[in-house]
PDB file of C-alpha atoms in Angstrom:
ATOM      1  CA  MET H   1      64.502 117.349 126.557  1.00  0.00           C
ATOM      2  CA  ARG H   2      61.618 119.551 124.326  1.00  0.00           C
ATOM      3  CA  SER H   3      60.267 117.152 121.384  1.00  0.00           C
ATOM      4  CA  ILE H   4      59.326 117.960 117.697  1.00  0.00           C
ATOM      5  CA  SER H   5      56.626 116.210 116.269  1.00  0.00           C
ATOM      6  CA  SER H   6      57.083 117.962 112.701  1.00  0.00           C
ATOM      7  CA  ARG H   7      58.734 119.219 110.047  1.00  0.00           C
ATOM      8  CA  GLU H   8      56.748 122.843 110.185  1.00  0.00           C
ATOM      9  CA  HIS H   9      58.533 123.834 113.550  1.00  0.00           C
ATOM     10  CA  PRO H  10      60.921 126.579 113.155  1.00  0.00           C
ATOM     11  CA  PHE H  11      63.876 125.381 114.697  1.00  0.00           C
ATOM     12  CA  TYR H  12      63.974 122.334 112.708  1.00  0.00           C
ATOM     13  CA  LYS H  13      63.463 124.435 109.707  1.00  0.00           C
ATOM     14  CA  LYS H  14      66.492 125.820 110.592  1.00  0.00           C
ATOM     15  CA  MET H  15      67.886 123.045 111.139  1.00  0.00           C
ATOM     16  CA  LEU H  16      67.428 122.031 107.133  1.00  0.00           C
ATOM     17  CA  LYS H  17      68.296 125.607 106.602  1.00  0.00           C
ATOM     18  CA  LEU H  18      71.881 124.823 107.775  1.00  0.00           C
ATOM     19  CA  GLN H  19      72.448 121.567 106.386  1.00  0.00           C
ATOM     20  CA  ALA H  20      71.598 122.445 102.718  1.00  0.00           C
ATOM     21  CA  SER H  21      73.304 126.140 102.012  1.00  0.00           C
ATOM     22  CA  SER H  22      76.557 126.727 102.957  1.00  0.00           C
ATOM     23  CA  THR H  23      75.805 130.817 102.760  1.00  0.00           C
ATOM     24  CA  TYR H  24      73.623 130.209 105.598  1.00  0.00           C
ATOM     25  CA  ARG H  25      75.724 128.629 107.468  1.00  0.00           C
ATOM     26  CA  GLN H  26      78.319 131.745 107.106  1.00  0.00           C
ATOM     27  CA  THR H  27      76.048 134.209 108.032  1.00  0.00           C
ATOM     28  CA  GLU H  28      74.350 132.503 110.891  1.00  0.00           C
ATOM     29  CA  LYS H  29      78.159 131.559 111.971  1.00  0.00           C
ATOM     30  CA  LEU H  30      76.515 128.001 112.456  1.00  0.00           C
ATOM     31  CA  ALA H  31      78.006 124.620 112.018  1.00  0.00           C
ATOM     32  CA  LEU H  32      76.016 121.098 112.432  1.00  0.00           C
ATOM     33  CA  LEU H  33      78.449 118.271 114.422  1.00  0.00           C
ATOM     34  CA  ASP H  34      77.340 115.242 113.209  1.00  0.00           C
ATOM     35  CA  GLY H  35      77.530 111.924 115.152  1.00  0.00           C
ATOM     36  CA  VAL H  36      79.267 110.958 118.740  1.00  0.00           C
ATOM     37  CA  HIS H  37      82.784 110.884 117.806  1.00  0.00           C
ATOM     38  CA  LEU H  38      82.493 114.673 116.651  1.00  0.00           C
ATOM     39  CA  VAL H  39      80.233 115.932 119.309  1.00  0.00           C
ATOM     40  CA  GLU H  40      82.540 114.306 121.399  1.00  0.00           C
ATOM     41  CA  SER H  41      86.173 116.017 120.276  1.00  0.00           C
ATOM     42  CA  TYR H  42      84.581 119.182 120.124  1.00  0.00           C
ATOM     43  CA  LEU H  43      83.274 118.753 123.950  1.00  0.00           C
ATOM     44  CA  ALA H  44      87.186 117.292 124.902  1.00  0.00           C
ATOM     45  CA  CYS H  45      88.341 120.428 123.675  1.00  0.00           C
ATOM     46  CA  GLY H  46      86.719 122.541 125.607  1.00  0.00           C
ATOM     47  CA  GLY H  47      83.624 123.794 123.248  1.00  0.00           C
ATOM     48  CA  MET H  48      79.923 123.767 124.418  1.00  0.00           C
ATOM     49  CA  PRO H  49      76.892 123.214 121.588  1.00  0.00           C
ATOM     50  CA  LEU H  50      74.241 125.919 122.036  1.00  0.00           C
ATOM     51  CA  SER H  51      72.072 122.606 120.695  1.00  0.00           C
ATOM     52  CA  LEU H  52      71.818 118.998 121.238  1.00  0.00           C
ATOM     53  CA  ILE H  53      69.287 117.096 118.787  1.00  0.00           C
ATOM     54  CA  ILE H  54      68.558 113.617 119.480  1.00  0.00           C
ATOM     55  CA  SER H  55      66.930 110.806 117.266  1.00  0.00           C
ATOM     56  CA  GLU H  56      64.578 108.642 119.544  1.00  0.00           C
ATOM     57  CA  SER H  57      67.225 105.817 118.600  1.00  0.00           C
ATOM     58  CA  GLY H  58      69.951 107.696 119.264  1.00  0.00           C
ATOM     59  CA  SER H  59      68.175 108.104 123.102  1.00  0.00           C
ATOM     60  CA  GLN H  60      69.333 104.248 123.379  1.00  0.00           C
ATOM     61  CA  ILE H  61      72.747 105.033 122.501  1.00  0.00           C
ATOM     62  CA  GLN H  62      75.131 104.743 125.191  1.00  0.00           C
ATOM     63  CA  GLU H  63      77.655 107.099 124.066  1.00  0.00           C
ATOM     64  CA  ILE H  64      74.708 109.500 123.512  1.00  0.00           C
ATOM     65  CA  ARG H  65      72.704 108.657 126.833  1.00  0.00           C
ATOM     66  CA  HIS H  66      76.292 109.654 128.289  1.00  0.00           C
ATOM     67  CA  ILE H  67      76.629 113.290 126.639  1.00  0.00           C
ATOM     68  CA  ILE H  68      73.356 114.091 127.467  1.00  0.00           C
ATOM     69  CA  ASN H  69      74.666 113.409 130.719  1.00  0.00           C
ATOM     70  CA  GLN H  70      77.758 115.291 130.707  1.00  0.00           C
ATOM     71  CA  THR H  71      76.124 118.224 129.520  1.00  0.00           C
ATOM     72  CA  LYS H  72      72.990 117.985 132.067  1.00  0.00           C
ATOM     73  CA  ALA H  73      74.249 120.889 134.148  1.00  0.00           C
ATOM     74  CA  VAL H  74      74.536 123.480 131.456  1.00  0.00           C
ATOM     75  CA  SER H  75      71.130 124.777 131.643  1.00  0.00           C
ATOM     76  CA  ALA H  76      71.526 127.487 128.582  1.00  0.00           C
ATOM     77  CA  LEU H  77      71.887 123.774 126.418  1.00  0.00           C
ATOM     78  CA  ASP H  78      68.888 123.561 124.842  1.00  0.00           C
ATOM     79  CA  ARG H  79      67.736 119.906 124.274  1.00  0.00           C
ATOM     80  CA  TRP H  80      66.024 118.301 121.220  1.00  0.00           C
ATOM     81  CA  ALA H  81      64.561 114.871 120.967  1.00  0.00           C
ATOM     82  CA  LEU H  82      63.194 114.196 116.914  1.00  0.00           C
ATOM     83  CA  SER H  83      61.338 110.965 115.550  1.00  0.00           C
ATOM     84  CA  ASP H  84      64.227 108.818 113.199  1.00  0.00           C
ATOM     85  CA  ALA H  85      61.966 109.803 110.421  1.00  0.00           C
ATOM     86  CA  LEU H  86      62.500 113.723 111.263  1.00  0.00           C
ATOM     87  CA  PHE H  87      66.471 113.194 112.459  1.00  0.00           C
ATOM     88  CA  LYS H  88      67.100 111.599 109.220  1.00  0.00           C
ATOM     89  CA  HIS H  89      66.821 114.398 107.060  1.00  0.00           C
ATOM     90  CA  ILE H  90      68.430 117.099 109.046  1.00  0.00           C
ATOM     91  CA  SER H  91      71.594 114.206 108.968  1.00  0.00           C
ATOM     92  CA  SER H  92      74.005 114.821 106.281  1.00  0.00           C
ATOM     93  CA  VAL H  93      74.616 111.147 106.537  1.00  0.00           C
ATOM     94  CA  LYS H  94      73.160 107.753 105.262  1.00  0.00           C
ATOM     95  CA  THR H  95      72.422 105.825 108.432  1.00  0.00           C
ATOM     96  CA  PRO H  96      72.954 108.419 111.446  1.00  0.00           C
ATOM     97  CA  VAL H  97      73.597 107.337 114.380  1.00  0.00           C
ATOM     98  CA  GLY H  98      71.339 109.538 116.345  1.00  0.00           C
ATOM     99  CA  ILE H  99      73.162 112.707 117.598  1.00  0.00           C
ATOM    100  CA  LEU H 100      73.831 115.939 116.474  1.00  0.00           C
ATOM    101  CA  ALA H 101      75.490 119.303 118.162  1.00  0.00           C
ATOM    102  CA  LEU H 102      74.954 122.951 117.093  1.00  0.00           C
ATOM    103  CA  MET H 103      77.772 124.768 117.135  1.00  0.00           C
ATOM    104  CA  GLN H 104      79.095 128.862 117.280  1.00  0.00           C
ATOM    105  CA  VAL H 105      81.533 129.227 114.695  1.00  0.00           C
ATOM    106  CA  PRO H 106      84.947 130.581 116.338  1.00  0.00           C
ATOM    107  CA  ALA H 107      85.423 134.105 114.918  1.00  0.00           C
ATOM    108  CA  PRO H 108      88.183 134.057 112.491  1.00  0.00           C
ATOM    109  CA  PRO H 109      91.546 134.412 114.494  1.00  0.00           C
ATOM    110  CA  GLY H 110      93.641 136.573 111.916  1.00  0.00           C
ATOM    111  CA  ILE H 111      97.216 136.597 110.766  1.00  0.00           C
ATOM    112  CA  GLY H 112      98.635 139.567 112.582  1.00  0.00           C
ATOM    113  CA  ARG H 113     101.044 137.288 113.648  1.00  0.00           C
ATOM    114  CA  ILE H 114     101.581 135.234 111.385  1.00  0.00           C
ATOM    115  CA  GLN H 115     105.768 135.015 112.719  1.00  0.00           C
ATOM    116  CA  ASP H 116     104.217 133.195 115.779  1.00  0.00           C
ATOM    117  CA  CYS H 117     103.726 130.376 112.754  1.00  0.00           C
ATOM    118  CA  SER H 118     106.256 127.994 112.653  1.00  0.00           C
ATOM    119  CA  PHE H 119     104.381 125.027 110.999  1.00  0.00           C
ATOM    120  CA  GLY H 120     101.666 125.686 107.995  1.00  0.00           C
ATOM    121  CA  VAL H 121      99.305 125.505 105.545  1.00  0.00           C
ATOM    122  CA  MET H 122      97.681 127.323 102.463  1.00  0.00           C
ATOM    123  CA  LEU H 123      95.529 126.207 100.886  1.00  0.00           C
ATOM    124  CA  GLU H 124      93.920 127.296  97.595  1.00  0.00           C
ATOM    125  CA  THR H 125      90.596 126.882  96.169  1.00  0.00           C
ATOM    126  CA  ILE H 126      90.356 123.217  97.737  1.00  0.00           C
ATOM    127  CA  GLN H 127      86.832 121.953  96.369  1.00  0.00           C
ATOM    128  CA  ASP H 128      86.720 118.649  97.879  1.00  0.00           C
ATOM    129  CA  PRO H 129      84.784 118.713 100.792  1.00  0.00           C
ATOM    130  CA  GLY H 130      86.356 115.093 101.537  1.00  0.00           C
ATOM    131  CA  ASN H 131      89.820 116.514 100.721  1.00  0.00           C
ATOM    132  CA  LEU H 132      89.734 119.869 102.484  1.00  0.00           C
ATOM    133  CA  GLY H 133      88.521 116.982 105.487  1.00  0.00           C
ATOM    134  CA  SER H 134      91.206 114.965 104.692  1.00  0.00           C
ATOM    135  CA  ILE H 135      94.008 117.841 105.012  1.00  0.00           C
ATOM    136  CA  LEU H 136      92.760 119.172 108.015  1.00  0.00           C
ATOM    137  CA  ARG H 137      92.796 116.088 109.633  1.00  0.00           C
ATOM    138  CA  SER H 138      96.257 115.404 108.711  1.00  0.00           C
ATOM    139  CA  ALA H 139      97.284 119.023 109.337  1.00  0.00           C
ATOM    140  CA  ALA H 140      96.071 118.409 112.530  1.00  0.00           C
ATOM    141  CA  ALA H 141      98.011 115.005 113.446  1.00  0.00           C
ATOM    142  CA  ALA H 142     101.023 116.731 112.332  1.00  0.00           C
ATOM    143  CA  SER H 143     100.844 119.433 114.628  1.00  0.00           C
ATOM    144  CA  VAL H 144     100.341 122.299 112.561  1.00  0.00           C
ATOM    145  CA  SER H 145      98.858 125.264 114.279  1.00  0.00           C
ATOM    146  CA  ASP H 146      97.484 127.203 111.532  1.00  0.00           C
ATOM    147  CA  VAL H 147      95.544 126.595 108.119  1.00  0.00           C
ATOM    148  CA  PHE H 148      95.403 129.642 105.470  1.00  0.00           C
ATOM    149  CA  LEU H 149      92.026 129.165 102.781  1.00  0.00           C
ATOM    150  CA  SER H 150      92.205 131.231  99.504  1.00  0.00           C
ATOM    151  CA  ALA H 151      88.763 132.360  98.552  1.00  0.00           C
ATOM    152  CA  GLY H 152      87.252 129.953  96.180  1.00  0.00           C
ATOM    153  CA  CYS H 153      87.907 126.978  99.027  1.00  0.00           C
ATOM    154  CA  THR H 154      84.892 124.859  99.812  1.00  0.00           C
ATOM    155  CA  ASP H 155      82.929 125.737 102.988  1.00  0.00           C
ATOM    156  CA  CYS H 156      85.192 125.058 106.140  1.00  0.00           C
ATOM    157  CA  TRP H 157      82.683 124.226 107.863  1.00  0.00           C
ATOM    158  CA  SER H 158      80.082 121.955 106.038  1.00  0.00           C
ATOM    159  CA  PRO H 159      78.992 119.126 107.587  1.00  0.00           C
ATOM    160  CA  LYS H 160      81.039 116.677 104.472  1.00  0.00           C
ATOM    161  CA  THR H 161      84.634 118.832 105.752  1.00  0.00           C
ATOM    162  CA  LEU H 162      83.593 118.747 109.314  1.00  0.00           C
ATOM    163  CA  ARG H 163      83.036 114.306 108.924  1.00  0.00           C
ATOM    164  CA  ALA H 164      86.173 113.808 106.754  1.00  0.00           C
ATOM    165  CA  GLY H 165      88.202 116.443 109.598  1.00  0.00           C
ATOM    166  CA  MET H 166      87.091 113.953 112.388  1.00  0.00           C
ATOM    167  CA  GLY H 167      87.564 116.629 115.053  1.00  0.00           C
ATOM    168  CA  ALA H 168      90.516 118.406 113.712  1.00  0.00           C
ATOM    169  CA  HIS H 169      88.759 121.680 113.357  1.00  0.00           C
ATOM    170  CA  PHE H 170      89.267 122.181 116.730  1.00  0.00           C
ATOM    171  CA  HIS H 171      92.606 122.025 117.549  1.00  0.00           C
ATOM    172  CA  LEU H 172      94.009 124.256 114.070  1.00  0.00           C
ATOM    173  CA  ARG H 173      93.587 127.942 113.785  1.00  0.00           C
ATOM    174  CA  LEU H 174      91.772 128.008 110.486  1.00  0.00           C
ATOM    175  CA  HIS H 175      91.896 131.243 108.350  1.00  0.00           C
ATOM    176  CA  GLU H 176      89.384 131.706 104.996  1.00  0.00           C
ATOM    177  CA  ASP H 177      89.254 133.975 102.214  1.00  0.00           C
ATOM    178  CA  ILE H 178      92.726 134.557 103.216  1.00  0.00           C
ATOM    179  CA  ASP H 179      95.014 136.678 100.487  1.00  0.00           C
ATOM    180  CA  LEU H 180      97.591 134.042  99.660  1.00  0.00           C
ATOM    181  CA  ILE H 181      99.264 135.827  97.736  1.00  0.00           C
ATOM    182  CA  LYS H 182     100.051 138.573 100.052  1.00  0.00           C
ATOM    183  CA  LEU H 183     100.871 136.402 102.603  1.00  0.00           C
ATOM    184  CA  THR H 184     103.438 134.953 101.148  1.00  0.00           C
ATOM    185  CA  GLY H 185     105.134 138.224 101.044  1.00  0.00           C
ATOM    186  CA  GLU H 186     104.625 138.586 104.754  1.00  0.00           C
ATOM    187  CA  TYR H 187     106.056 135.114 105.817  1.00  0.00           C
ATOM    188  CA  GLU H 188     109.581 135.540 107.536  1.00  0.00           C
ATOM    189  CA  GLY H 189     110.028 131.474 107.316  1.00  0.00           C
ATOM    190  CA  GLU H 190     109.850 129.209 103.600  1.00  0.00           C
ATOM    191  CA  VAL H 191     106.594 129.052 101.912  1.00  0.00           C
ATOM    192  CA  VAL H 192     107.580 126.060  99.630  1.00  0.00           C
ATOM    193  CA  ALA H 193     105.103 124.794  96.895  1.00  0.00           C
ATOM    194  CA  ALA H 194     103.839 121.485  96.046  1.00  0.00           C
ATOM    195  CA  THR H 195     103.882 120.911  92.794  1.00  0.00           C
ATOM    196  CA  MET H 196     105.254 118.405  90.179  1.00  0.00           C
ATOM    197  CA  ARG H 197     106.800 121.410  88.143  1.00  0.00           C
ATOM    198  CA  ASP H 198     110.474 122.067  88.633  1.00  0.00           C
ATOM    199  CA  ALA H 199     110.421 120.708  91.658  1.00  0.00           C
ATOM    200  CA  VAL H 200     112.739 118.631  93.948  1.00  0.00           C
ATOM    201  CA  SER H 201     112.184 116.014  95.865  1.00  0.00           C
ATOM    202  CA  VAL H 202     110.353 115.939  99.196  1.00  0.00           C
ATOM    203  CA  TYR H 203     112.591 113.711 100.664  1.00  0.00           C
ATOM    204  CA  THR H 204     115.900 115.673  99.522  1.00  0.00           C
ATOM    205  CA  ALA H 205     114.619 118.990 100.372  1.00  0.00           C
ATOM    206  CA  ASN H 206     115.512 120.613 103.909  1.00  0.00           C
ATOM    207  CA  LEU H 207     112.404 121.485 105.696  1.00  0.00           C
ATOM    208  CA  ARG H 208     113.633 121.316 108.963  1.00  0.00           C
ATOM    209  CA  GLU H 209     112.917 125.302 108.974  1.00  0.00           C
ATOM    210  CA  PRO H 210     109.477 126.713 110.175  1.00  0.00           C
ATOM    211  CA  ILE H 211     107.554 126.921 107.399  1.00  0.00           C
ATOM    212  CA  ILE H 212     104.375 126.731 105.209  1.00  0.00           C
ATOM    213  CA  PHE H 213     103.279 124.525 102.745  1.00  0.00           C
ATOM    214  CA  ALA H 214     101.302 125.462 100.235  1.00  0.00           C
ATOM    215  CA  PHE H 215      98.309 123.202  97.977  1.00  0.00           C
ATOM    216  CA  GLY H 216      96.565 123.678  95.286  1.00  0.00           C
ATOM    217  CA  ASN H 217      93.202 122.635  93.885  1.00  0.00           C
ATOM    218  CA  GLU H 218      92.465 119.107  92.149  1.00  0.00           C
ATOM    219  CA  GLY H 219      92.315 120.224  88.824  1.00  0.00           C
ATOM    220  CA  ASN H 220      95.237 122.497  88.167  1.00  0.00           C
ATOM    221  CA  GLY H 221      96.785 122.894  91.037  1.00  0.00           C
ATOM    222  CA  LEU H 222      98.361 126.263  92.178  1.00  0.00           C
ATOM    223  CA  SER H 223      97.786 129.209  90.521  1.00  0.00           C
ATOM    224  CA  GLU H 224     101.266 130.262  88.304  1.00  0.00           C
ATOM    225  CA  GLU H 225     100.192 133.996  90.647  1.00  0.00           C
ATOM    226  CA  LEU H 226     101.260 132.221  93.944  1.00  0.00           C
ATOM    227  CA  LEU H 227     103.773 130.269  92.195  1.00  0.00           C
ATOM    228  CA  LYS H 228     105.763 133.421  90.757  1.00  0.00           C
ATOM    229  CA  GLN H 229     105.674 133.920  94.486  1.00  0.00           C
ATOM    230  CA  ILE H 230     107.308 131.238  95.970  1.00  0.00           C
ATOM    231  CA  ASN H 231     110.369 130.400  95.434  1.00  0.00           C
ATOM    232  CA  ARG H 232     110.945 126.668  96.682  1.00  0.00           C
ATOM    233  CA  ARG H 233     108.844 123.689  95.069  1.00  0.00           C
ATOM    234  CA  ILE H 234     108.866 120.025  96.024  1.00  0.00           C
ATOM    235  CA  LYS H 235     107.189 117.151  94.718  1.00  0.00           C
ATOM    236  CA  VAL H 236     106.584 113.844  95.656  1.00  0.00           C
ATOM    237  CA  VAL H 237     108.418 111.140  93.648  1.00  0.00           C
ATOM    238  CA  MET H 238     106.220 107.872  93.352  1.00  0.00           C
ATOM    239  CA  PRO H 239     108.293 104.883  91.925  1.00  0.00           C
ATOM    240  CA  GLY H 240     104.422 103.308  90.730  1.00  0.00           C
ATOM    241  CA  LYS H 241     103.333 104.430  86.994  1.00  0.00           C
ATOM    242  CA  ILE H 242     100.604 106.892  88.420  1.00  0.00           C
ATOM    243  CA  GLU H 243     100.846 110.105  87.667  1.00  0.00           C
ATOM    244  CA  SER H 244     100.067 112.396  90.374  1.00  0.00           C
ATOM    245  CA  LEU H 245      98.114 111.759  94.065  1.00  0.00           C
ATOM    246  CA  ASN H 246      95.105 113.027  95.648  1.00  0.00           C
ATOM    247  CA  VAL H 247      95.931 116.327  96.956  1.00  0.00           C
ATOM    248  CA  ALA H 248      95.206 115.024 100.561  1.00  0.00           C
ATOM    249  CA  ALA H 249      97.671 112.349 100.120  1.00  0.00           C
ATOM    250  CA  ALA H 250     100.688 114.102  98.859  1.00  0.00           C
ATOM    251  CA  ALA H 251      99.993 116.805 101.658  1.00  0.00           C
ATOM    252  CA  ALA H 252     100.195 114.269 104.359  1.00  0.00           C
ATOM    253  CA  VAL H 253     103.445 112.923 102.928  1.00  0.00           C
ATOM    254  CA  CYS H 254     104.631 116.737 103.025  1.00  0.00           C
ATOM    255  CA  LEU H 255     103.229 117.445 106.347  1.00  0.00           C
ATOM    256  CA  PHE H 256     104.955 114.131 107.676  1.00  0.00           C
ATOM    257  CA  GLU H 257     107.923 114.672 105.983  1.00  0.00           C
ATOM    258  CA  HIS H 258     108.508 117.504 107.615  1.00  0.00           C
ATOM    259  CA  VAL H 259     108.006 116.161 111.335  1.00  0.00           C
ATOM    260  CA  ARG H 260     110.325 113.546 110.492  1.00  0.00           C
ATOM    261  CA  GLN H 261     113.327 115.177 109.917  1.00  0.00           C
ATOM    262  CA  ARG H 262     112.737 117.617 112.629  1.00  0.00           C
ATOM    263  CA  GLN H 263     112.777 114.415 114.797  1.00  0.00           C
ATOM    264  CA  LEU H 264     116.021 114.241 113.241  1.00  0.00           C
TER     265      LEU H 264
END
């Protein structure tokens, strides 16, 4: 394991830039996995990091030592040791556990086989990384196959989105910068919009068929342009006195109502 003792080290400066810049991450097609759970999830799905970065205190943690031993035979894997002081500047969490993995972002899967998607999600200009990660987590838990993100969505592979996703990224086909209006016109299954306007209850709608759910921006919901292309609209009926649900919560309700209906 090689040591980094200076903030001027080229690899360290690269990690700082990856944490801070969405543009740089997208250009380099790289992402950083922060913490034991994310790294273990990636390895469990057959992934292999390009590099492991371990803090001084992290090297004493049993789970991290297990990851180091698990990947010991991989000669192409770079391993870097950092002081705790240096490590905390490249971690996105306040109290880092002491392990980061540098991974190659998978190539876009393409949407040529869109008709193979029997359970999918469309996301239009979701802005908050926590919301996006939570939606991806619910989608993976519900066994969604594909998630289609419009231009203007927050970075799918940012540290905050990855952390909120809890490993969901490794179980989904993620399509970024997608023209959702065009996709809606091409899909032969049902596209259903989650909106409070002119919508029926998600609990009474028939959601058993091949389906893609569409969820919109936190503040504005789905755009009028996209809504015009979607014939079916659903809403989460709330008996309480709250006006609306967080988009991630609404998505979870809708996705698992589909799961429930398919099991009947």
